[in-house]
Structure formats: structure tokens, C-alpha cells
PDB file of C-alpha atoms in Angstrom:
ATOM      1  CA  UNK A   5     -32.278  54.341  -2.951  1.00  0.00           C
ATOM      2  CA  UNK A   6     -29.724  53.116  -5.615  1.00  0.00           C
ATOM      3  CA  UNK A   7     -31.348  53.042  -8.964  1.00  0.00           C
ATOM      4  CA  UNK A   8     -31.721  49.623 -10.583  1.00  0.00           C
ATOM      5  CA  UNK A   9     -28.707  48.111 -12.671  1.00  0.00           C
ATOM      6  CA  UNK A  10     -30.612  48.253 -15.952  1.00  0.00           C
ATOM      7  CA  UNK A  11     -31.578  51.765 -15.142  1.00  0.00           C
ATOM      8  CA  UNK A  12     -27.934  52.778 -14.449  1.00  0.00           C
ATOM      9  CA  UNK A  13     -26.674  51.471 -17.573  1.00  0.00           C
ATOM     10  CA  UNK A  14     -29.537  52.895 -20.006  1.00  0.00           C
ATOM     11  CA  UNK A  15     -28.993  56.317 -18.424  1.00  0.00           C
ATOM     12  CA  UNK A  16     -25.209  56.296 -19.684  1.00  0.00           C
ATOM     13  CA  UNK A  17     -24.564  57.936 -22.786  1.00  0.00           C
ATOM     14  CA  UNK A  18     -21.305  55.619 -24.231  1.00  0.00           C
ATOM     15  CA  UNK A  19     -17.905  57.758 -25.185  1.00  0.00           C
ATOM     16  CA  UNK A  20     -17.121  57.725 -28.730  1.00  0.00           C
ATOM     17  CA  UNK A  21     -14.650  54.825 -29.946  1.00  0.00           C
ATOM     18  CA  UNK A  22     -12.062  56.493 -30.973  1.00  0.00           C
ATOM     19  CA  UNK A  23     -11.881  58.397 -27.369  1.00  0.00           C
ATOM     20  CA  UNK A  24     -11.754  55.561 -25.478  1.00  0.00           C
ATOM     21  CA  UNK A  25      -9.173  53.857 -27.631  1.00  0.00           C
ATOM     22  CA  UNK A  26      -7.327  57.123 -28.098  1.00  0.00           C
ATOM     23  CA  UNK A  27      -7.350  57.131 -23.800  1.00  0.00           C
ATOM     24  CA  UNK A  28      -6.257  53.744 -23.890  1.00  0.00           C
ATOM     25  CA  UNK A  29      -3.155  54.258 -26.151  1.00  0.00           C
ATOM     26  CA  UNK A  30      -4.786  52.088 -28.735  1.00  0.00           C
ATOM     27  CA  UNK A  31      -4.185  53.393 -32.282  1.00  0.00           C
ATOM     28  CA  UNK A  32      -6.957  53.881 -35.132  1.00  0.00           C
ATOM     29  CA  UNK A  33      -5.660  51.356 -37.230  1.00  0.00           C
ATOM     30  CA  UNK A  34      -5.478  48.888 -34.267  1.00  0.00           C
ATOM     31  CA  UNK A  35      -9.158  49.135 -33.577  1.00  0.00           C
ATOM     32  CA  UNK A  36     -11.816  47.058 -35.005  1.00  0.00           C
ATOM     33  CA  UNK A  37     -15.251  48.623 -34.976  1.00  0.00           C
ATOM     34  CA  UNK A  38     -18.155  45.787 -33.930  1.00  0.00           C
ATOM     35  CA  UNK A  39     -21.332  48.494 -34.483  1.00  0.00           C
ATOM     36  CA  UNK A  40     -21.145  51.837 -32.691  1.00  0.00           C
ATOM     37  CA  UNK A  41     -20.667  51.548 -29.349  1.00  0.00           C
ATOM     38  CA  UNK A  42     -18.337  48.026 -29.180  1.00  0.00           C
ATOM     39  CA  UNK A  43     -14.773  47.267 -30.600  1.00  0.00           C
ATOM     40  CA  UNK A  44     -12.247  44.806 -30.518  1.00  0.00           C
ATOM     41  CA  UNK A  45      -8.004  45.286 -30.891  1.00  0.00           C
ATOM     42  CA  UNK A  46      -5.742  43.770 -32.762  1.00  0.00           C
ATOM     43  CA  UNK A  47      -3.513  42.760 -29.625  1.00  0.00           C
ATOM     44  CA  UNK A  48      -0.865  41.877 -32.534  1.00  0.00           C
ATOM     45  CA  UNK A  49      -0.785  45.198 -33.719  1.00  0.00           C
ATOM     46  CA  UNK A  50      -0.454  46.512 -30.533  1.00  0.00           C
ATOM     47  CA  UNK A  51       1.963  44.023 -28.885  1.00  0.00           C
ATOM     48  CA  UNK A  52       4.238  44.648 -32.068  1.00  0.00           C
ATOM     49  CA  UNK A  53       3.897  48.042 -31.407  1.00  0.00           C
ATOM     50  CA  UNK A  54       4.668  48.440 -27.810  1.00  0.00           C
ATOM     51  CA  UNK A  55       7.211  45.327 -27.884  1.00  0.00           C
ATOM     52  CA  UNK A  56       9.724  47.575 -26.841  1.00  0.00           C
ATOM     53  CA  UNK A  57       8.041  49.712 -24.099  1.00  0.00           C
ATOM     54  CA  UNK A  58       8.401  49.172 -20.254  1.00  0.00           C
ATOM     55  CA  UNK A  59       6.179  46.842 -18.721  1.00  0.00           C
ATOM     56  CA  UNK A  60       3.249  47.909 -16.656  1.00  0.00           C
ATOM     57  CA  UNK A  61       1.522  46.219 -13.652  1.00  0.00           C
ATOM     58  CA  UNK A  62      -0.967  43.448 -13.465  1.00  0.00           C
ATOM     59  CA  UNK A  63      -3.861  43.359 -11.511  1.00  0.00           C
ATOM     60  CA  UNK A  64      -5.891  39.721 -10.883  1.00  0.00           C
ATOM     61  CA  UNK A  65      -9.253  39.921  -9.461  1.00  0.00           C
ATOM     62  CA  UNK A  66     -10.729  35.947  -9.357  1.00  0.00           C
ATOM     63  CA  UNK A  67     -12.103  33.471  -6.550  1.00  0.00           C
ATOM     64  CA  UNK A  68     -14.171  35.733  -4.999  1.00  0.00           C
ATOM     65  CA  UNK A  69     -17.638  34.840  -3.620  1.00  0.00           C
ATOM     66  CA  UNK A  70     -20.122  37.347  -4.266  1.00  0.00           C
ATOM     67  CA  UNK A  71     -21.795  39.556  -0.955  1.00  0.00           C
ATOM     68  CA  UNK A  72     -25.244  39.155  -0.074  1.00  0.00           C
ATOM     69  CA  UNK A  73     -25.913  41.910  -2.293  1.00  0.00           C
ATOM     70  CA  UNK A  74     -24.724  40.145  -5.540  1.00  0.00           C
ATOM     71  CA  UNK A  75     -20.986  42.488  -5.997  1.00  0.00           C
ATOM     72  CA  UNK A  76     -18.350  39.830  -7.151  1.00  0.00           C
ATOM     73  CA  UNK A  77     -15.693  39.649  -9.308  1.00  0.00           C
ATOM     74  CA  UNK A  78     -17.161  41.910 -12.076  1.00  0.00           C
ATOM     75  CA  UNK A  79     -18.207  44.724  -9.871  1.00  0.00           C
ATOM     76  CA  UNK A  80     -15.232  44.804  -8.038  1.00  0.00           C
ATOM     77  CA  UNK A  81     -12.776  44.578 -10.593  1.00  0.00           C
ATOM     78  CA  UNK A  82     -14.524  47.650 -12.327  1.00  0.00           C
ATOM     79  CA  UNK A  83     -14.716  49.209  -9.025  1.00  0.00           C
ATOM     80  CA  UNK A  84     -11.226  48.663  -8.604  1.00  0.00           C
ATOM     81  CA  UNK A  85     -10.407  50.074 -11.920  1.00  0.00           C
ATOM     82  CA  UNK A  86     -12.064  52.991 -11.670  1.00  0.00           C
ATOM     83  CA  UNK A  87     -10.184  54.136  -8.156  1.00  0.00           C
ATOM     84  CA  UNK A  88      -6.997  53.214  -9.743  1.00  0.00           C
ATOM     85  CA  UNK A  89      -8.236  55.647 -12.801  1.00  0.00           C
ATOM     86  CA  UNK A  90      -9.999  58.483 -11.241  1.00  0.00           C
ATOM     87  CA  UNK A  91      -8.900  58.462  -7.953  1.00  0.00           C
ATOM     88  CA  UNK A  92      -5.021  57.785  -8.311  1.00  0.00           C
ATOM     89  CA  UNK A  93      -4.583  59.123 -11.931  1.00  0.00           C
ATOM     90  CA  UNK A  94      -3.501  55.853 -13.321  1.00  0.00           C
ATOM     91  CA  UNK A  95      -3.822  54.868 -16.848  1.00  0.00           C
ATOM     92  CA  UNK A  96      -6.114  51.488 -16.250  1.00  0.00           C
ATOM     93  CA  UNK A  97      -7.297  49.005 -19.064  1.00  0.00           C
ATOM     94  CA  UNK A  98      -9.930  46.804 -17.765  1.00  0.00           C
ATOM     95  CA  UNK A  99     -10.490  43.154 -19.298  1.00  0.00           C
ATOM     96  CA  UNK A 100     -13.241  40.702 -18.360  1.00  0.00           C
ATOM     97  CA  UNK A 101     -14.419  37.948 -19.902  1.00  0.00           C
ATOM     98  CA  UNK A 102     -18.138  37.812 -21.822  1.00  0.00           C
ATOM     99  CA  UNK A 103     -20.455  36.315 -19.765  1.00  0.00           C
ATOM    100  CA  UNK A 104     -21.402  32.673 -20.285  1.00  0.00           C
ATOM    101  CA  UNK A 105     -25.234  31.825 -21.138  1.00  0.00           C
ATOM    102  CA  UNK A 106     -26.088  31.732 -17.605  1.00  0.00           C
ATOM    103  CA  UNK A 107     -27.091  35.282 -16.977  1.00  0.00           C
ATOM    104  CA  UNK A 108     -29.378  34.763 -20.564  1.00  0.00           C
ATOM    105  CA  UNK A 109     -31.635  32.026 -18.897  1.00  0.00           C
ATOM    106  CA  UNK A 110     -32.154  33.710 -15.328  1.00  0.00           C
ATOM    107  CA  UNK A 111     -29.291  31.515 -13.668  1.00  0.00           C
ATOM    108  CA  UNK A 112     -27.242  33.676 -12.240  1.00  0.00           C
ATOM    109  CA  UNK A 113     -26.094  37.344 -12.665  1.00  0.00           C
ATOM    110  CA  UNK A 114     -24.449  38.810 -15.458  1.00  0.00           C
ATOM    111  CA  UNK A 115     -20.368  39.933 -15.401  1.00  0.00           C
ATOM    112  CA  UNK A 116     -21.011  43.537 -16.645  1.00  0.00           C
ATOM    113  CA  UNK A 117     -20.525  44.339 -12.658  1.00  0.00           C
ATOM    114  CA  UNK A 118     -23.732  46.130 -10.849  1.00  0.00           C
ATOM    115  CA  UNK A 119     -24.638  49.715 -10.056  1.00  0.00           C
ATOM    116  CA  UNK A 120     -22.372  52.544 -10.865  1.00  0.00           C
ATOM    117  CA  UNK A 121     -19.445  49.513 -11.549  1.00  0.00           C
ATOM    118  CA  UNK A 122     -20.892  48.273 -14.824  1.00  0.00           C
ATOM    119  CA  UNK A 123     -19.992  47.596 -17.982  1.00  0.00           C
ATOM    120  CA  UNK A 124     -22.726  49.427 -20.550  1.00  0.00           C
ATOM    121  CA  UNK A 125     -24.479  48.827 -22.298  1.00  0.00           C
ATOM    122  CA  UNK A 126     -25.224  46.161 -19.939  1.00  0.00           C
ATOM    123  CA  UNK A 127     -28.213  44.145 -22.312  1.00  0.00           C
ATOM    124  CA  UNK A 128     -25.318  43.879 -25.192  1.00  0.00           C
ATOM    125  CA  UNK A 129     -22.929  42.719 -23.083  1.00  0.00           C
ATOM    126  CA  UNK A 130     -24.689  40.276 -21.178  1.00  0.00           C
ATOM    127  CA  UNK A 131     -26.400  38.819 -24.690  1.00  0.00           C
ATOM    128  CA  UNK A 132     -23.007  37.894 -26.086  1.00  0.00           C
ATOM    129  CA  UNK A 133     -21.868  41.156 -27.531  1.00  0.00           C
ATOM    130  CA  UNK A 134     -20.187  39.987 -30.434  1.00  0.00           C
ATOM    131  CA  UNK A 135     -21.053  36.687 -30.577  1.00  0.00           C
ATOM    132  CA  UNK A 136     -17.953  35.548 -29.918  1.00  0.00           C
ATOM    133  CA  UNK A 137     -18.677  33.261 -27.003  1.00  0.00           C
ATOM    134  CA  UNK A 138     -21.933  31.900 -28.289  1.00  0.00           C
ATOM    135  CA  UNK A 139     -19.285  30.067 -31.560  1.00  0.00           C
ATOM    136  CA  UNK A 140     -17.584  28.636 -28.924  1.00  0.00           C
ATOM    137  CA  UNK A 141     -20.332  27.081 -26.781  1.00  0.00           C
ATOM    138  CA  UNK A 142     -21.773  26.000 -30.213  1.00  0.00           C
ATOM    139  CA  UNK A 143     -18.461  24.445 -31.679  1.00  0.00           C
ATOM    140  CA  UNK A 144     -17.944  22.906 -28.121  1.00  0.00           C
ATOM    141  CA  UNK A 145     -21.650  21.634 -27.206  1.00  0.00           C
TER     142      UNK A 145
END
């Protein structure tokens, strides 16, 4: 049997910062640190940076109504990603949204994706990370 979610994610060790970024093609100095294991990018930085570089490919995973099992647009889109990336050898940067309060109050699932598709840590992520999306639902309420 497939380990629970929560069980997955807490059994990950994360990859330092800088690794990921580094991977990524994302520069120190474009990288903002949000505790140890989280980050944002200064997509100015970057987009000044690369404004002359060739264009890659986009990807749009949306609409999809979850299986039986729960896997919808989260897992898959990790999923995805990581065949692209370990299967194919492509460089892949993933972007998904933060999850709204729903998956806080026992509504629905989260969108860190499920089983070995996840985002971790999953409890961060799914309690509003940075805090970012909790300003908006309070400037907007």
C-alpha cells in the first residue's frame, strides 16, 4: 500500500535553496529567502536578465476534474513535470498557485498534489506558506 500523503511529504528531506535555484537558472541575488526551506524570485530580475534569451515552451494544466482517487490538477501537473524532468532530461520549472482556505477548514483537498507528486513540505504549503494569499482574502473579504 501507498503510504499516506502527509507521510510522503514528512519523509522528504528538502534540497538546499540555493540548489534548487542554482538548477533552475535562478541567480543568488534573484532569490528571496522566506525561512529555510521556501523562497520567492524577483521575476524582474530575472526577466531583465533573460530578456534576450530564446523562448521556451509553455505547458497549461487547468479544467480538470479530479479521479475518484482525489489526483487533479496539482498532482498531475507535478506528475507531469517530473516526466518532462527526469524522464526526458528537460529543464522544467513548475508554478502553481497557493491553495485557497479551503483545504485549511476540511473542504476540499489541498494543491500541493498527492503521493509521490507533491509539493513538500505539504503542511506549509497548504497553511498559506508565506502568507501571501491569506492578505489578499483579508484585503478582499
Amino acid at each position: 500500500p501507498v503510504p499516506r500523503d502527509i507521510a510522503i511529504s514528512q519523509a522528504c528531506t528538502p534540497l538546499p535553496l540555493e540548489y534548487v535555484a542554482a538548477a533552475a537558472g535562478v541567480a543568488r541575488d534573484e532569490l528571496i529567502p522566506w525561512g529555510r526551506h521556501k523562497a520567492k524570485v524577483d521575476a524582474g530580475r530575472v526577466a531583465a536578465r533573460l530578456a534576450g534569451a530564446p523562448e521556451g515552451s509553455l505547458v497549461v494544466v487547468c479544467g480538470i476534474n479530479p479521479t475518484p482517487l482525489g489526483e487533479g490538477k496539482s498532482t498531475t501537473t507535478i506528475g507531469l513535470c517530473q516526466a518532462l524532468g527526469k524522464n526526458l532530461g528537460k529543464r522544467v520549472v513548475t508554478t502553481i498557485r497557493q491553495p485557497s482556505q479551503g483545504p485549511t477548514f476540511g473542504i476540499k483537498g489541498g494543491a500541493a498534489g498527492g503521493g509521490y507528486s507533491q509539493v513538500i513540505p505539504m503542511e506549509e504549503f497548504n497553511l498559506h506558506m508565506t502568507g501571501d494569499i491569506h492578505a489578499i482574502v483579508a484585503a478582499n473579504n
